[in-house]
């Protein structure tokens, strides 16, 4: 007798389950290549959770569903997990992009009062309702790009009331959009103008007033540790205070200048050290076999036209847990496309196709303590899926510049669909249009 489920997704040209590896924990080294591919694959879903994955032929016999969706011709992956984004902002900064293209430096623009401070002025002037509405649109944008779980940071308020407004806006937006959303307090993103002459006073404000007031609204605390912004000692104080208030830790580390940020993240037991374009050999050694995931953001390096892509190859070979993310923000990386980031990870950081899939799914899920819930298609996890119009899983990274995501499925329900052109040269017969 066939077992009843709510929904069956059938005839996926290739179903990338990642079930050849452990369901939880980070994947390191060669384990990043265990994809568990099923040809003509199917997924059975009940109550938003995966009941079974396997060949359509077998699941069609073993399960009966009220609802069946034919995904003929498409490659299906676990929904992407984007573990580093700044989606709460009030305006875009395209003029800075063109200033950089004309030769201006990112940190010089920031030092002159542009950059993060320009976003701060715009955000402070915006009411919470409007900010929440804009953030909600950004969350829908992630879904359209195949991302079903996102980490979002505050950090353009830089005062107690404006950081509170930012985290509230993100919380409200997250409640309205079918996407998994973890919130990060990034009050230590920059020194606001009123504290430029007394930086110590802002660090005290962060530790003594903002942290206790805002910790209930966030899961993580992050710091932009960078020469000229928060130095090593300030970063450490802020993160220690965050931990005392029950927050877990993430870090913008070694992005533009090396600063021992990766080493500090490991020393503090942070869940992630992000960017790492200038990580040192000692930093790689510290991260190897630690549970601090390296969240690499090659879109930012591209957009800032910097030469220093993170040394992903050496990090993977050393046994670091490696993830990739968009860093979506109005200043240094205005993209929500994990598939574009995958292209950059392959072409510029020399990662393998299998590795970028792992780095966009289970490894970032681990860095967000969501690896038991998402990141692979093991039975019991949420049925979060990304449906791609590409000829094979190896075309992850290969197909770039457009959005190959035709459908995004969250908790077993299609929540976003993009109509695409047909690609008859890929040889699919009877491609389903979602
Ligand atoms: O991750 N580096 C600091 N924060 C962001 C950029 C923020 C901005 O420029 O608005 C980043 O690149
Ligand atoms: Fe960032």
Coordinates of C-alpha atoms and ligand atoms in Angstrom, one line a residue:
X1 CA 0.0 0.0 0.0
X2 CA 1.3 3.4 -1.0
X3 CA 1.8 5.8 1.9
X4 CA 0.0 9.2 1.7
X5 CA 2.0 12.4 1.5
X6 CA 1.1 16.0 0.8
X7 CA 3.1 16.5 -2.3
X8 CA 5.4 14.7 -4.7
X9 CA 8.0 16.5 -6.8
X10 CA 8.8 14.1 -9.7
X11 CA 11.0 13.7 -12.7
X12 CA 13.8 16.0 -11.6
X13 CA 16.4 15.5 -14.3
X14 CA 19.0 15.5 -11.5
X15 CA 18.2 15.7 -7.9
X16 CA 21.2 16.9 -5.9
X17 CA 20.4 15.5 -2.4
X18 CA 23.8 15.8 -0.6
X19 CA 22.7 12.6 1.3
X20 CA 26.0 10.8 0.5
X21 CA 27.4 12.8 3.4
X22 CA 26.4 13.3 7.0
X23 CA 23.1 15.1 7.5
X24 CA 24.6 17.6 10.0
X25 CA 27.9 19.2 10.7
X26 CA 30.3 21.0 8.3
X27 CA 31.8 19.3 5.3
X28 CA 35.5 19.6 4.9
X29 CA 38.1 18.7 2.2
X30 CA 37.0 15.8 0.0
X31 CA 33.7 15.5 1.9
X32 CA 32.6 18.7 0.1
X33 CA 32.3 16.6 -3.0
X34 CA 29.7 14.1 -1.8
X35 CA 26.5 15.3 -3.6
X36 CA 24.3 12.2 -3.7
X37 CA 22.8 12.7 -7.2
X38 CA 19.6 11.0 -8.2
X39 CA 18.7 10.9 -11.9
X40 CA 15.0 11.3 -12.6
X41 CA 14.6 12.0 -9.0
X42 CA 11.6 12.6 -6.8
X43 CA 10.9 14.1 -3.3
X44 CA 8.0 13.2 -1.1
X45 CA 6.8 15.9 1.3
X46 CA 4.5 15.9 4.3
X47 CA 3.9 18.9 6.6
X48 CA 6.6 20.8 4.9
X49 CA 9.2 18.2 5.6
X50 CA 11.0 15.7 3.4
X51 CA 9.7 12.2 3.8
X52 CA 11.8 10.5 1.2
X53 CA 14.1 11.2 -1.8
X54 CA 14.9 8.8 -4.6
X55 CA 14.2 7.7 -8.1
X56 CA 10.7 8.8 -9.4
X57 CA 10.0 5.3 -10.4
X58 CA 10.4 4.0 -6.8
X59 CA 8.8 7.0 -5.0
X60 CA 5.9 6.9 -7.4
X61 CA 5.2 3.4 -6.2
X62 CA 5.8 3.9 -2.5
X63 CA 3.9 7.3 -2.1
X64 CA 0.6 8.7 -3.1
X65 CA 0.1 12.5 -3.0
X66 CA -2.8 14.9 -3.4
X67 CA -0.5 17.1 -5.3
X68 CA 2.2 16.1 -7.8
X69 CA 4.5 18.6 -9.6
X70 CA 6.4 17.5 -12.6
X71 CA 9.9 19.0 -12.8
X72 CA 11.0 17.3 -16.0
X73 CA 14.2 18.8 -17.4
X74 CA 15.2 20.7 -14.3
X75 CA 18.1 20.2 -11.8
X76 CA 16.9 20.5 -8.2
X77 CA 19.2 21.4 -5.3
X78 CA 18.6 22.2 -1.6
X79 CA 17.5 25.8 -1.3
X80 CA 20.5 28.1 -1.0
X81 CA 21.6 29.3 2.4
X82 CA 23.0 32.8 2.2
X83 CA 24.8 33.4 5.5
X84 CA 26.0 37.0 5.1
X85 CA 23.7 39.8 3.9
X86 CA 22.9 43.4 4.8
X87 CA 19.2 43.7 3.6
X88 CA 18.0 46.5 5.9
X89 CA 18.8 49.7 4.1
X90 CA 17.0 52.8 2.9
X91 CA 18.7 53.8 -0.3
X92 CA 21.2 52.5 -3.0
X93 CA 24.7 53.9 -3.6
X94 CA 25.3 53.5 -7.3
X95 CA 27.2 56.8 -7.4
X96 CA 29.9 55.2 -5.2
X97 CA 30.2 52.3 -7.6
X98 CA 30.9 54.7 -10.4
X99 CA 33.3 56.7 -8.3
X100 CA 35.2 53.5 -7.6
X101 CA 35.2 52.7 -11.3
X102 CA 36.7 56.1 -11.9
X103 CA 39.5 55.2 -9.4
X104 CA 38.2 56.1 -6.0
X105 CA 39.0 53.7 -3.1
X106 CA 36.2 52.0 -1.0
X107 CA 37.8 53.0 2.3
X108 CA 38.6 56.5 1.1
X109 CA 35.0 57.1 0.1
X110 CA 34.0 55.8 3.6
X111 CA 36.6 58.0 5.3
X112 CA 35.2 61.0 3.5
X113 CA 31.7 60.4 5.0
X114 CA 30.3 58.3 2.1
X115 CA 29.9 54.6 2.4
X116 CA 28.3 53.1 5.4
X117 CA 27.7 56.6 6.9
X118 CA 25.7 57.7 3.8
X119 CA 23.5 54.6 4.3
X120 CA 23.2 55.6 8.0
X121 CA 21.8 59.0 7.2
X122 CA 19.2 57.6 4.8
X123 CA 18.2 54.9 7.2
X124 CA 17.9 57.3 10.2
X125 CA 15.5 59.4 8.1
X126 CA 13.2 56.5 7.3
X127 CA 10.2 55.3 9.3
X128 CA 10.2 51.7 10.5
X129 CA 7.2 50.8 8.4
X130 CA 8.8 51.9 5.2
X131 CA 12.1 50.3 6.1
X132 CA 10.3 47.0 6.9
X133 CA 8.5 47.2 3.5
X134 CA 11.8 47.7 1.7
X135 CA 13.4 44.9 3.6
X136 CA 10.5 42.7 2.7
X137 CA 11.1 43.3 -1.0
X138 CA 14.7 42.3 -0.5
X139 CA 13.7 39.1 1.1
X140 CA 11.5 38.3 -1.8
X141 CA 14.5 39.0 -4.0
X142 CA 16.5 36.3 -2.3
X143 CA 13.7 33.8 -2.9
X144 CA 13.6 34.6 -6.6
X145 CA 17.3 33.7 -6.6
X146 CA 16.8 30.3 -5.0
X147 CA 17.8 31.3 -1.5
X148 CA 15.4 29.8 1.2
X149 CA 17.4 30.7 4.3
X150 CA 19.2 34.0 4.8
X151 CA 21.2 35.7 7.6
X152 CA 20.5 39.5 7.7
X153 CA 22.4 42.1 9.5
X154 CA 21.5 45.5 10.9
X155 CA 24.3 48.1 10.9
X156 CA 23.1 51.2 9.1
X157 CA 21.5 52.7 12.1
X158 CA 24.5 53.1 14.5
X159 CA 22.4 54.3 17.4
X160 CA 20.3 52.5 19.9
X161 CA 17.0 53.7 18.3
X162 CA 18.1 53.2 14.7
X163 CA 19.6 49.7 15.3
X164 CA 16.4 48.8 17.1
X165 CA 14.4 50.0 14.2
X166 CA 16.6 48.0 11.8
X167 CA 16.3 44.7 13.7
X168 CA 12.5 45.2 14.1
X169 CA 12.1 45.9 10.4
X170 CA 14.0 42.7 9.6
X171 CA 11.9 40.8 12.1
X172 CA 8.7 42.1 10.7
X173 CA 9.8 41.5 7.1
X174 CA 10.9 38.0 8.0
X175 CA 7.5 37.2 9.4
X176 CA 5.8 38.2 6.2
X177 CA 8.0 36.3 3.7
X178 CA 8.3 32.5 3.5
X179 CA 12.1 32.5 4.0
X180 CA 14.2 31.3 6.9
X181 CA 15.7 34.4 8.5
X182 CA 18.4 34.8 11.2
X183 CA 19.1 38.3 12.5
X184 CA 22.5 39.7 13.3
X185 CA 23.2 42.9 15.3
X186 CA 25.9 44.8 13.5
X187 CA 26.0 48.1 15.5
X188 CA 29.8 47.8 15.2
X189 CA 29.7 48.4 11.4
X190 CA 31.2 51.9 11.6
X191 CA 31.7 54.8 14.1
X192 CA 28.8 57.2 13.7
X193 CA 29.6 60.9 13.2
X194 CA 28.6 61.8 16.8
X195 CA 31.4 59.5 18.1
X196 CA 34.1 60.1 15.5
X197 CA 36.1 62.1 18.0
X198 CA 35.5 59.7 20.9
X199 CA 35.5 56.2 19.6
X200 CA 35.9 54.7 23.0
X201 CA 32.5 56.1 24.0
X202 CA 30.9 54.4 21.1
X203 CA 32.4 51.0 22.1
X204 CA 31.1 51.6 25.6
X205 CA 27.6 52.5 24.2
X206 CA 27.7 49.3 22.2
X207 CA 28.7 47.1 25.1
X208 CA 26.8 48.7 27.9
X209 CA 23.6 50.0 26.4
X210 CA 22.9 48.7 22.9
X211 CA 23.9 45.0 23.6
X212 CA 21.5 44.5 26.5
X213 CA 18.7 46.3 24.8
X214 CA 19.0 44.7 21.4
X215 CA 20.2 41.2 22.2
X216 CA 16.6 39.9 22.5
X217 CA 16.0 41.0 18.9
X218 CA 19.0 39.2 17.4
X219 CA 20.6 35.8 17.1
X220 CA 24.1 36.9 16.4
X221 CA 26.5 39.9 16.9
X222 CA 28.9 40.8 14.1
X223 CA 31.8 43.4 14.0
X224 CA 33.5 45.0 11.0
X225 CA 37.0 44.3 12.3
X226 CA 39.3 46.3 9.9
X227 CA 42.2 48.7 10.3
X228 CA 40.6 52.2 10.5
X229 CA 37.2 50.8 11.7
X230 CA 37.1 48.5 14.8
X231 CA 40.5 47.4 15.8
X232 CA 41.3 44.0 17.3
X233 CA 40.9 45.0 20.9
X234 CA 37.7 46.9 20.3
X235 CA 36.3 44.0 18.3
X236 CA 37.1 41.5 21.0
X237 CA 35.5 43.7 23.7
X238 CA 32.3 44.0 21.7
X239 CA 32.1 40.3 20.9
X240 CA 32.7 39.4 24.5
X241 CA 29.9 41.7 25.6
X242 CA 27.6 40.2 23.0
X243 CA 28.3 36.7 24.3
X244 CA 27.5 37.8 27.8
X245 CA 24.1 38.9 26.5
X246 CA 23.4 35.6 25.0
X247 CA 24.3 36.3 21.3
X248 CA 26.4 34.0 19.1
X249 CA 29.3 35.6 17.2
X250 CA 30.1 36.3 13.6
X251 CA 32.9 38.6 12.2
X252 CA 33.8 40.7 9.2
X253 CA 37.5 39.6 9.3
X254 CA 40.6 40.3 7.2
X255 CA 38.5 41.8 4.4
X256 CA 40.7 44.6 3.0
X257 CA 43.8 44.6 5.2
X258 CA 45.1 41.6 7.2
X259 CA 44.5 42.1 10.9
X260 CA 44.5 38.6 12.5
X261 CA 40.7 38.6 12.3
X262 CA 40.4 34.9 11.5
X263 CA 42.5 34.0 14.5
X264 CA 40.4 36.2 16.7
X265 CA 37.2 34.7 15.4
X266 CA 38.5 31.2 16.2
X267 CA 39.8 32.2 19.6
X268 CA 36.4 33.6 20.5
X269 CA 34.5 30.5 19.2
X270 CA 32.7 32.6 16.6
X271 CA 30.3 30.7 14.3
X272 CA 31.8 32.4 11.2
X273 CA 34.7 34.6 10.0
X274 CA 33.6 36.3 6.8
X275 CA 35.3 37.8 3.8
X276 CA 38.9 36.6 4.5
X277 CA 40.4 38.1 1.3
X278 CA 43.5 38.9 3.3
X279 CA 43.6 35.9 5.7
X280 CA 47.1 34.9 6.8
X281 CA 48.7 31.5 6.9
X282 CA 48.3 31.6 10.6
X283 CA 44.6 32.4 10.2
X284 CA 44.1 29.4 7.8
X285 CA 45.9 27.2 10.4
X286 CA 43.7 28.5 13.2
X287 CA 40.5 27.9 11.2
X288 CA 41.4 24.4 10.0
X289 CA 39.4 21.9 11.8
X290 CA 37.7 24.6 13.9
X291 CA 34.0 25.0 13.9
X292 CA 34.3 28.6 12.8
X293 CA 33.1 28.6 9.2
X294 CA 34.9 30.7 6.6
X295 CA 32.1 32.6 4.8
X296 CA 33.7 33.8 1.5
X297 CA 32.2 36.7 -0.4
X298 CA 33.8 36.9 -3.9
X299 CA 31.0 39.1 -5.2
X300 CA 32.4 41.9 -3.0
X301 CA 35.9 41.5 -4.3
X302 CA 34.5 41.7 -7.9
X303 CA 32.3 44.7 -7.1
X304 CA 35.1 46.6 -5.3
X305 CA 37.5 45.6 -8.1
X306 CA 40.0 44.3 -5.5
X307 CA 42.7 41.7 -6.4
X308 CA 42.4 39.6 -3.2
X309 CA 39.9 36.8 -3.5
X310 CA 39.9 34.6 -0.4
X311 CA 42.3 31.6 -0.7
X312 CA 39.4 29.1 -0.9
X313 CA 41.6 26.3 -2.3
X314 CA 44.1 26.5 0.4
X315 CA 41.4 26.8 3.1
X316 CA 39.5 23.7 1.8
X317 CA 42.7 21.7 1.5
X318 CA 43.7 22.7 5.0
X319 CA 40.4 21.4 6.4
X320 CA 38.5 24.7 7.0
X321 CA 34.7 24.6 6.8
X322 CA 34.1 26.9 3.8
X323 CA 30.8 28.6 2.8
X324 CA 30.0 31.2 0.2
X325 CA 27.5 34.1 0.5
X326 CA 26.4 37.2 -1.4
X327 CA 27.2 39.9 1.1
X328 CA 24.1 41.7 -0.5
X329 CA 24.4 45.4 0.6
X330 CA 24.0 48.8 -1.0
X331 CA 27.7 49.6 -1.0
X332 CA 30.2 46.8 -1.6
X333 CA 28.0 44.1 -3.3
X334 CA 24.6 44.8 -4.8
X335 CA 23.6 41.3 -5.8
X336 CA 21.3 38.6 -4.3
X337 CA 22.4 35.9 -6.7
X338 CA 24.0 32.9 -5.1
X339 CA 24.5 31.4 -8.6
X340 CA 26.6 34.4 -9.6
X341 CA 28.6 33.9 -6.4
X342 CA 29.0 30.3 -7.5
X343 CA 30.5 31.4 -10.8
X344 CA 33.0 33.6 -9.0
X345 CA 33.8 30.9 -6.6
X346 CA 34.7 28.6 -9.5
X347 CA 36.4 31.0 -11.8
X348 CA 38.2 33.2 -9.3
X349 CA 38.7 31.0 -6.2
X350 CA 39.2 27.7 -8.1
X351 CA 36.5 25.8 -6.3
X352 CA 35.0 22.7 -7.8
X353 CA 31.3 22.6 -8.8
X354 CA 30.7 20.0 -6.0
X355 CA 32.4 22.3 -3.5
X356 CA 30.4 25.4 -4.4
X357 CA 27.2 23.5 -4.0
X358 CA 28.2 22.3 -0.5
X359 CA 29.5 25.8 0.3
X360 CA 26.1 27.3 -0.7
X361 CA 23.9 24.8 1.3
X362 CA 25.0 22.6 4.2
X363 CA 28.1 24.5 5.3
X364 CA 26.4 27.9 5.6
X365 CA 23.5 26.1 7.3
X366 CA 26.0 24.8 9.9
X367 CA 27.3 28.3 10.4
X368 CA 23.8 29.3 11.3
X369 CA 23.0 26.3 13.6
X370 CA 20.4 25.2 11.0
X371 CA 22.1 22.1 9.6
X372 CA 19.6 19.8 11.3
X373 CA 16.8 21.7 9.5
X374 CA 18.1 22.6 6.0
X375 CA 21.1 22.4 3.7
X376 CA 20.7 18.8 2.5
X377 CA 17.7 16.7 1.4
X378 CA 17.9 14.2 4.2
X379 CA 14.4 13.0 5.3
X380 CA 13.1 15.0 8.3
X381 CA 14.6 18.3 7.1
X382 CA 12.5 21.1 5.7
X383 CA 11.5 20.6 2.0
X384 CA 13.4 23.8 0.8
X385 CA 14.4 23.4 -2.8
X386 CA 15.9 25.4 -5.6
X387 CA 14.8 24.4 -9.2
X388 CA 17.4 25.3 -11.8
X389 CA 17.0 25.5 -15.6
X390 CA 20.5 24.2 -16.3
X391 CA 21.5 21.1 -18.3
X392 CA 23.3 19.3 -15.4
X393 CA 24.5 20.0 -11.9
X394 CA 27.9 20.8 -13.3
X395 CA 26.4 23.9 -15.0
X396 CA 26.2 25.4 -11.6
X397 CA 28.6 28.3 -12.0
X398 CA 28.7 27.8 -15.8
X399 CA 25.4 29.5 -16.4
X400 CA 26.0 33.1 -15.3
X401 CA 24.6 36.6 -15.8
X402 CA 21.0 35.5 -15.8
X403 CA 18.9 33.9 -13.2
X404 CA 18.8 30.1 -13.8
X405 CA 16.4 29.6 -10.9
X406 CA 13.0 28.9 -12.3
X407 CA 11.3 28.0 -9.0
X408 CA 12.0 28.2 -5.3
X409 CA 10.2 25.9 -2.9
X410 CA 10.0 26.6 0.9
X411 CA 8.6 24.1 3.3
X412 CA 7.3 22.1 0.4
X413 CA 5.4 25.0 -1.2
X414 CA 6.4 26.8 -4.4
X415 CA 6.9 30.4 -3.3
X416 CA 8.7 32.0 -6.3
X417 CA 8.6 31.3 -10.0
X418 CA 10.5 32.8 -12.9
X419 CA 9.5 32.1 -16.5
X420 CA 12.5 31.3 -18.6
X421 CA 13.3 30.7 -22.3
X422 CA 13.5 27.2 -23.6
X423 CA 16.9 25.7 -24.2
X424 CA 16.2 23.0 -26.8
X425 CA 20.0 22.4 -27.3
X426 CA 20.0 20.8 -23.8
X427 CA 18.0 18.0 -25.2
X428 CA 15.1 17.9 -22.7
X429 CA 11.9 16.5 -24.1
X430 CA 8.8 18.1 -22.7
X431 CA 10.3 20.5 -20.2
X432 CA 7.7 21.4 -17.6
X433 CA 7.0 25.1 -17.1
X434 CA 6.4 25.7 -13.5
Ligands
LIG1 O1 30.5 43.4 4.1 N1 32.6 45.6 5.2 C1 31.6 46.1 5.8 N2 30.3 45.9 5.5 C2 29.8 45.6 4.2 C3 29.8 46.8 3.3 C4 28.8 47.7 3.8 C5 28.6 48.9 2.9 O2 29.5 49.4 2.2 O3 27.5 49.4 3.0 C6 30.6 44.4 3.6 O4 31.3 44.6 2.5
LIG2 FE1 29.3 42.3 5.0

